[in-house]
PDB file of C-alpha atoms in Angstrom:
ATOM      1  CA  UNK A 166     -20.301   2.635 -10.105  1.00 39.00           C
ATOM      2  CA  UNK A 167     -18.657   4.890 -12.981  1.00 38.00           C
ATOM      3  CA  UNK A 168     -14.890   5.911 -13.102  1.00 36.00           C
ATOM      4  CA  UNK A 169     -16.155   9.559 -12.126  1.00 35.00           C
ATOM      5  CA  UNK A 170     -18.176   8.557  -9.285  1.00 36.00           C
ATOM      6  CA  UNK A 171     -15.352   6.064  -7.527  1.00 37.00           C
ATOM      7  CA  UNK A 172     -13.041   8.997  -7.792  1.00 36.00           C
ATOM      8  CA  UNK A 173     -15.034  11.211  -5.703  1.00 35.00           C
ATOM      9  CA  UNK A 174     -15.593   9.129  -3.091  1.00 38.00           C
ATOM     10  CA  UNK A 175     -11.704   8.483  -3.096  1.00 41.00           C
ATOM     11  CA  UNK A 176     -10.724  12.023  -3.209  1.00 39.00           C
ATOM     12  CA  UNK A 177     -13.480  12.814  -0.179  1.00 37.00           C
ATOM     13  CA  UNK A 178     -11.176  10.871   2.017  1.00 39.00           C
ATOM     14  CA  UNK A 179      -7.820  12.968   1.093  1.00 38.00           C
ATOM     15  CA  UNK A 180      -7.161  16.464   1.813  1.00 35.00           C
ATOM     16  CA  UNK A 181      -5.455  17.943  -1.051  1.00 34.00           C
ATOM     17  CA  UNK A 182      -1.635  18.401  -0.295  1.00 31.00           C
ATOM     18  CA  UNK A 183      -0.034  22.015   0.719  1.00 30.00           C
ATOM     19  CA  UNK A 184       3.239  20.459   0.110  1.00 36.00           C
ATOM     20  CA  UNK A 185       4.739  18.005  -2.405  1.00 41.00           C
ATOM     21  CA  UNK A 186       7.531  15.932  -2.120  1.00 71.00           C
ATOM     22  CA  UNK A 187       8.356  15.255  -5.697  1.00 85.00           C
ATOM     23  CA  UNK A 188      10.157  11.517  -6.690  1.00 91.00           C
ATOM     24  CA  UNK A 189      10.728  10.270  -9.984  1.00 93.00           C
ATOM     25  CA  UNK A 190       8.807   7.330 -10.486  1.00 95.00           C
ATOM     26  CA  UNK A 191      11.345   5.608 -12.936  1.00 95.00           C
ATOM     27  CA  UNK A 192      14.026   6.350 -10.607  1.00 94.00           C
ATOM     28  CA  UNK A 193      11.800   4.711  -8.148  1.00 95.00           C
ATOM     29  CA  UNK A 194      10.831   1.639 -10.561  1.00 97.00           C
ATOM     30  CA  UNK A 195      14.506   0.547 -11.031  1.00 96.00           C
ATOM     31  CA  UNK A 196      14.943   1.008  -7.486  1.00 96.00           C
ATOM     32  CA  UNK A 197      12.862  -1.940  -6.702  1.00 97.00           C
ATOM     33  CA  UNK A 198      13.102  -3.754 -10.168  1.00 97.00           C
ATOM     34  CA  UNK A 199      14.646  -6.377  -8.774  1.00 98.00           C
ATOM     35  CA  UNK A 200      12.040  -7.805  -6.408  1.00 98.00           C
ATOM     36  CA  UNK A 201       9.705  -8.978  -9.615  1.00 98.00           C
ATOM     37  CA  UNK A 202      11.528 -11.793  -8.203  1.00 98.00           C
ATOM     38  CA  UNK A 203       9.954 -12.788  -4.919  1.00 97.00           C
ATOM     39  CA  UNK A 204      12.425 -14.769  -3.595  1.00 98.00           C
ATOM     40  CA  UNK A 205      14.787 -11.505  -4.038  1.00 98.00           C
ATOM     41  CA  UNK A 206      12.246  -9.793  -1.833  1.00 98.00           C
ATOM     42  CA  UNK A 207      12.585 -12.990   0.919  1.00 98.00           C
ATOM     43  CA  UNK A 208      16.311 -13.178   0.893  1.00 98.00           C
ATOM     44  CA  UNK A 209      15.647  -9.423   1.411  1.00 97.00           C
ATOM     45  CA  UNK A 210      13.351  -9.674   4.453  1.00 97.00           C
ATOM     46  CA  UNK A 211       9.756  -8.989   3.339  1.00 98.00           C
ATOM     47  CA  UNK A 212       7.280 -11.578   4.612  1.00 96.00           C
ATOM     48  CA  UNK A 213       3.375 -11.720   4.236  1.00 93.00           C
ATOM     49  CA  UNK A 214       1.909 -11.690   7.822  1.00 84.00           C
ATOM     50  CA  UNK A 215      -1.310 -14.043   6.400  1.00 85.00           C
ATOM     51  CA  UNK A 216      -0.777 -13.971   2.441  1.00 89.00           C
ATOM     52  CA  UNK A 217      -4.051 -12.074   1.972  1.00 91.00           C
ATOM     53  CA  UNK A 218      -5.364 -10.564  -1.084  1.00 95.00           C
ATOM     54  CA  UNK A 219      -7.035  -7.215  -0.189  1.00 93.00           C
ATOM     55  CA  UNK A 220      -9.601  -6.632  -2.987  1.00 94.00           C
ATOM     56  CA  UNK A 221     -12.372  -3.537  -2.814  1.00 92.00           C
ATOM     57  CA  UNK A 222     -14.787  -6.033  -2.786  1.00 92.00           C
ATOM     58  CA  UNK A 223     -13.442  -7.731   0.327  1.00 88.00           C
ATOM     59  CA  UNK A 224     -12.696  -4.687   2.237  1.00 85.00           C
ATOM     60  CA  UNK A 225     -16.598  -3.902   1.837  1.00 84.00           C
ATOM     61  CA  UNK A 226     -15.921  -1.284  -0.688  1.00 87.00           C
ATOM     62  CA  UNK A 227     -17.311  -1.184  -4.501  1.00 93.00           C
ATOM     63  CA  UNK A 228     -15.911  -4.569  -6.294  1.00 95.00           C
ATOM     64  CA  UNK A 229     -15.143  -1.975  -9.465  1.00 97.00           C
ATOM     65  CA  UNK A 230     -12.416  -0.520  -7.091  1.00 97.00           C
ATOM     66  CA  UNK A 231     -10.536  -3.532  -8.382  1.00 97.00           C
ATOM     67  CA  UNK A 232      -7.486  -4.717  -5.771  1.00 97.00           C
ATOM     68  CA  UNK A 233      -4.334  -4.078  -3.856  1.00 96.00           C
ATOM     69  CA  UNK A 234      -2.910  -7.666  -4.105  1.00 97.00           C
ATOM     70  CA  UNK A 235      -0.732  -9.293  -1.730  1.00 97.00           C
ATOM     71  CA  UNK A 236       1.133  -7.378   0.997  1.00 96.00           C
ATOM     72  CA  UNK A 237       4.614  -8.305   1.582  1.00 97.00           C
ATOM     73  CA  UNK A 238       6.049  -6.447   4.579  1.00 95.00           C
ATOM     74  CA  UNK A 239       9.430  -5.559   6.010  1.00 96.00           C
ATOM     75  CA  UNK A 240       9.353  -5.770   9.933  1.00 95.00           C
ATOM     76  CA  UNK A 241      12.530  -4.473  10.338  1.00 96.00           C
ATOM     77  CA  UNK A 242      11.780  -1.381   8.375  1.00 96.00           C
ATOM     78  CA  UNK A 243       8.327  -0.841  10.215  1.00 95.00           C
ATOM     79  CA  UNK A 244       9.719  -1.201  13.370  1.00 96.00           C
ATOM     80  CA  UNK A 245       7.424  -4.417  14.240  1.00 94.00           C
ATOM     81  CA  UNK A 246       6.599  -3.934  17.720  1.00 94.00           C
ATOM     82  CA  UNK A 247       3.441  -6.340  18.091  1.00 92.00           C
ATOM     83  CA  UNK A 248       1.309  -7.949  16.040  1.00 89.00           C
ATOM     84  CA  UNK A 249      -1.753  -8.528  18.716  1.00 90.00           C
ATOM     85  CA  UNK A 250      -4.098  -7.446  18.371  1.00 89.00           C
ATOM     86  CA  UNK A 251      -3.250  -5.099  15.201  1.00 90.00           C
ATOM     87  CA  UNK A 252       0.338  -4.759  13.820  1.00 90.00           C
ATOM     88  CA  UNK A 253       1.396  -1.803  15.517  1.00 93.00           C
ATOM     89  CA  UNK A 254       5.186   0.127  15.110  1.00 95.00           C
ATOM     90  CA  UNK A 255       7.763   2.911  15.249  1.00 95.00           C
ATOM     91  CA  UNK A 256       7.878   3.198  11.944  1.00 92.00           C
ATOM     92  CA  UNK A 257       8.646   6.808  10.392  1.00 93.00           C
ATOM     93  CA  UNK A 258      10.222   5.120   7.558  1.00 91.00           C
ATOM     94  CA  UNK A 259       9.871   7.485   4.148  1.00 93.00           C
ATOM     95  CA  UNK A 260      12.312   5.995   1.645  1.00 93.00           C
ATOM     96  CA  UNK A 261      11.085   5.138  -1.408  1.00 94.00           C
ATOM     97  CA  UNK A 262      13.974   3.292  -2.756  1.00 93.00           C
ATOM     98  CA  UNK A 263      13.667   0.623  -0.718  1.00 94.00           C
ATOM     99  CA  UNK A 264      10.027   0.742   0.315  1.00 97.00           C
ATOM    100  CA  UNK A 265       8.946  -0.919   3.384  1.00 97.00           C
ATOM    101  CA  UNK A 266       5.849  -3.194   1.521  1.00 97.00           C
ATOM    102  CA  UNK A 267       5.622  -4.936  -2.111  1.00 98.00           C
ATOM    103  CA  UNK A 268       2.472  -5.822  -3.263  1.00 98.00           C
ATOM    104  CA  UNK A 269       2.262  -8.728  -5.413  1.00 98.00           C
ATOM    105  CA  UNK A 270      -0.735 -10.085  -7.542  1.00 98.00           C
ATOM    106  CA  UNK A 271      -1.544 -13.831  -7.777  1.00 97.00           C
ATOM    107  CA  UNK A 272      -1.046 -15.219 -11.002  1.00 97.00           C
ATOM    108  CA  UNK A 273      -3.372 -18.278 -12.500  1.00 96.00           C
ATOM    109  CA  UNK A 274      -0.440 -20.623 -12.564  1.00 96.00           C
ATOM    110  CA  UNK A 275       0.100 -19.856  -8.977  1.00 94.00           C
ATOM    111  CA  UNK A 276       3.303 -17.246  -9.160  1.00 96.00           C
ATOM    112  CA  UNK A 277       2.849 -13.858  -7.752  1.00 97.00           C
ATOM    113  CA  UNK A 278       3.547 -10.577  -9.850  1.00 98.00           C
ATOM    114  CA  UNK A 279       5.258  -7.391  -8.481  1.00 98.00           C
ATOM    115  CA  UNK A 280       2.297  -4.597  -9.335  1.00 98.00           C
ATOM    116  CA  UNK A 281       3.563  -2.061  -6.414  1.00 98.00           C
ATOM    117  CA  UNK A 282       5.189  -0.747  -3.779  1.00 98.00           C
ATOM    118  CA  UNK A 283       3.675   0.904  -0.873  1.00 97.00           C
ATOM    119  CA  UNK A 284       5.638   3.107   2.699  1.00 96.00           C
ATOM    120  CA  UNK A 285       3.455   3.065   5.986  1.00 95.00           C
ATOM    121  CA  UNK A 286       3.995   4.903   8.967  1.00 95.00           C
ATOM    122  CA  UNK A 287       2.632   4.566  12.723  1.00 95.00           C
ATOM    123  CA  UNK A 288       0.342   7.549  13.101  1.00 94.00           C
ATOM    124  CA  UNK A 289       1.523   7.318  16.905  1.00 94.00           C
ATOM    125  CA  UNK A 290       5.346   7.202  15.824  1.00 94.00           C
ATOM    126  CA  UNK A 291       4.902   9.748  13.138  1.00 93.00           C
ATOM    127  CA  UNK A 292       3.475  11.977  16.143  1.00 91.00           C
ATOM    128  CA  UNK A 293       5.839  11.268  18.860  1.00 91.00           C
ATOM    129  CA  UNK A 294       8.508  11.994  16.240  1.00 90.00           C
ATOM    130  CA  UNK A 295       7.386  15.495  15.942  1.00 72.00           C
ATOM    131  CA  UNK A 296       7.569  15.496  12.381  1.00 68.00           C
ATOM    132  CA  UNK A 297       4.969  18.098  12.035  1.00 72.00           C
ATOM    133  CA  UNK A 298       5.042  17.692   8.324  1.00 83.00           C
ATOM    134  CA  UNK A 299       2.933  16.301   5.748  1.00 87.00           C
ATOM    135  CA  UNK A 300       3.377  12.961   4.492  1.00 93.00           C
ATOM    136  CA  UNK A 301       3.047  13.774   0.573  1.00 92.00           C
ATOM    137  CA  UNK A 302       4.184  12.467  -2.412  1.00 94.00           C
ATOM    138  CA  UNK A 303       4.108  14.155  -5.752  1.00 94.00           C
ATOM    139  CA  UNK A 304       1.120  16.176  -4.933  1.00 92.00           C
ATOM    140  CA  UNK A 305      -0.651  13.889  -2.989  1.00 94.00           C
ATOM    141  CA  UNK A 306      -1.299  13.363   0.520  1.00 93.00           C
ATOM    142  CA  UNK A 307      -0.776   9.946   1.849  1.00 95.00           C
ATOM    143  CA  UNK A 308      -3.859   7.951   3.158  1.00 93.00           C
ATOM    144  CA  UNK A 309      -5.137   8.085   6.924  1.00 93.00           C
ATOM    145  CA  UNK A 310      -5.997   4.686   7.633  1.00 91.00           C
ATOM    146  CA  UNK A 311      -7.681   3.277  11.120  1.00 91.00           C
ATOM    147  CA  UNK A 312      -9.940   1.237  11.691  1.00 88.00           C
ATOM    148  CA  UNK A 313     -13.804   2.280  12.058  1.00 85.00           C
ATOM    149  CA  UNK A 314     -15.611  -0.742  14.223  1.00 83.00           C
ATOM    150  CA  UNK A 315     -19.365   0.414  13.026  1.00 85.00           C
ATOM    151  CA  UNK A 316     -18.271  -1.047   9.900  1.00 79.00           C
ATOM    152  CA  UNK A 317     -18.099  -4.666   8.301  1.00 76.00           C
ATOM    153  CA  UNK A 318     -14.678  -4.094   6.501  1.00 73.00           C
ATOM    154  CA  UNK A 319     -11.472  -3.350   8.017  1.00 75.00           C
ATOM    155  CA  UNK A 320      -9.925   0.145   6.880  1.00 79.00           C
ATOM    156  CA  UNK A 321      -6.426  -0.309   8.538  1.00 83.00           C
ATOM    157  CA  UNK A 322      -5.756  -4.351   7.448  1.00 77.00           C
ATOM    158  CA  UNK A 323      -5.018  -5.405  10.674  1.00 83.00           C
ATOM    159  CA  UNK A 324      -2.567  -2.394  11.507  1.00 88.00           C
ATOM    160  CA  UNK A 325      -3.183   0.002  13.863  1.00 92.00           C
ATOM    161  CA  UNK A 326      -3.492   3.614  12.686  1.00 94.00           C
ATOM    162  CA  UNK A 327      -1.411   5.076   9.915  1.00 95.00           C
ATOM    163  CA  UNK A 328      -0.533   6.760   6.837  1.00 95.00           C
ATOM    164  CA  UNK A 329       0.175   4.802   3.737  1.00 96.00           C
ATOM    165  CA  UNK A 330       0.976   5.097   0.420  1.00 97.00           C
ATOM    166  CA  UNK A 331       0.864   3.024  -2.527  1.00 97.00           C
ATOM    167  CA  UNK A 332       2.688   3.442  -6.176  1.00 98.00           C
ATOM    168  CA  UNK A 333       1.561   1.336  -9.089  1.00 98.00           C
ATOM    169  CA  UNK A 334       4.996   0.775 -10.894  1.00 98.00           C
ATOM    170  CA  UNK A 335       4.470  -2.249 -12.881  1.00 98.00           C
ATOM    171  CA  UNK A 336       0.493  -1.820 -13.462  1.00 98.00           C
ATOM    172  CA  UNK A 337      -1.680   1.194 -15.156  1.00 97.00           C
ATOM    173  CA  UNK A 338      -4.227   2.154 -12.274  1.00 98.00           C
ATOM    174  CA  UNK A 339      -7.054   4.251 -14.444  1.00 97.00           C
ATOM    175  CA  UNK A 340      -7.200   5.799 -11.121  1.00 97.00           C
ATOM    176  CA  UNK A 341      -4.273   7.043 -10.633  1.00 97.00           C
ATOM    177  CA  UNK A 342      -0.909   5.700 -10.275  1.00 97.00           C
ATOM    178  CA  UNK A 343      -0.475   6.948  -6.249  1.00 97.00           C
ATOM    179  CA  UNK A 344      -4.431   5.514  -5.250  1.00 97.00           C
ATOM    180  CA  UNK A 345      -4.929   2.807  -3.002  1.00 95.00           C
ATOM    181  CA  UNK A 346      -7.207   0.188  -5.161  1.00 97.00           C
ATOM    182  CA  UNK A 347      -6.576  -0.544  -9.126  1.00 98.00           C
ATOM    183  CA  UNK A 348      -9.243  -1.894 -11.547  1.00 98.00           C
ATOM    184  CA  UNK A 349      -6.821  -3.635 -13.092  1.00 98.00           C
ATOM    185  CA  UNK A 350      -5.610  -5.963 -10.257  1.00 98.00           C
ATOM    186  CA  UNK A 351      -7.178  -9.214  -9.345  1.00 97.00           C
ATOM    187  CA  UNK A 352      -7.718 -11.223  -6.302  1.00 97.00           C
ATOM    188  CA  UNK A 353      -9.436 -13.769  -8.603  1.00 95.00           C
ATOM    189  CA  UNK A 354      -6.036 -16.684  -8.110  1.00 95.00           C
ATOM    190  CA  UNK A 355      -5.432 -15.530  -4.913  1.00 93.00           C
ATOM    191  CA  UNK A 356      -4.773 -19.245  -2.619  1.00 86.00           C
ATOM    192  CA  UNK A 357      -7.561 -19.117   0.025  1.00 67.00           C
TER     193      UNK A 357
END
């Protein structure tokens, strides 16, 4: 599938933004610089619920998509409430400083990279909190994510529904430095 053709299908799913919250991305890198280091981002409280490697190709989508990578989560900052039979939260949590998931990407020689960050929020807990804004982040509107059970793949990961959005930081996406999937991520080392 060409570059041009991915993109379209990607921008179908998200309304263009009537609002942007602008953050400075650099700002944002040094912010989280220091969890390159994953035992930083233990000692800090992320965990990965199953250490899975979400790739397009695994997700049922096109395999030139590329990857996410490895999912490390903060429950404290998502507001864990249950994890059967989907993770499901309070979270509302916005701050991109401290993000509330780092997404790593195997290495051959078995070490994990920091690629990105990534915020989620609880559609439910975004609703009862009667935000009535716009999640948005430098023009963009963050991705609705739920699962659809006529399909194969699983849009939400495991979560119930929410909003997400993910930030490339320490990896070029062609696509787009705020889109979900990035050519240029593997789940090729990835420990099954």
């Amino acid at each position: 599938m060409k570059r041009t053709a991915i993109l379209t299908v990607l921008a179908a799913c998200v309304p263009m933004a009537l609002s942007a919250a602008d953050i400075d991305l650099d700002e944002m890198r040094a912010s989280v610089e220091k969890y390159k280091d994953i035992n930083v981002a233990l000692a800090d409280g992320y965990v990965t619920p199953d250490n899975h490697c979400v790739s397009a190709k695994g997700e049922g989508l096109p395999p030139e998509l590329g990857a996410m990578g490895i999912h490390y989560i903060h429950p404290a900052m998502l507001k864990v409430t249950s994890t059967e039979p989907r993770v499901n939260g309070d979270s509302t949590y916005t701050d991109w400083s401290k993000p509330s998931i780092l997404i790593y990407e195997p290495q051959a020689d078995g070490s994990l990279e920091l690629v990105a960050v990534e915020n989620l929020v609880f559609e439910a807990a975004w609703n009862a909190a009667a935000n009535g804004e716009e999640l948005v982040l430098n023009g963009r509107s963050w991705d609705h994510m739920a699962d659809d059970p006529n399909t194969p793949g699983d849009e939400a990961h495991g979560f119930m529904p929410h909003y997400d959005q993910h930030v490339w930081l320490f990896r070029e996406n062609p696509m787009g430095v705020l889109m979900p999937f990035n050519p240029n991520i593997t789940c090729d080392h990835a420990v099954h």
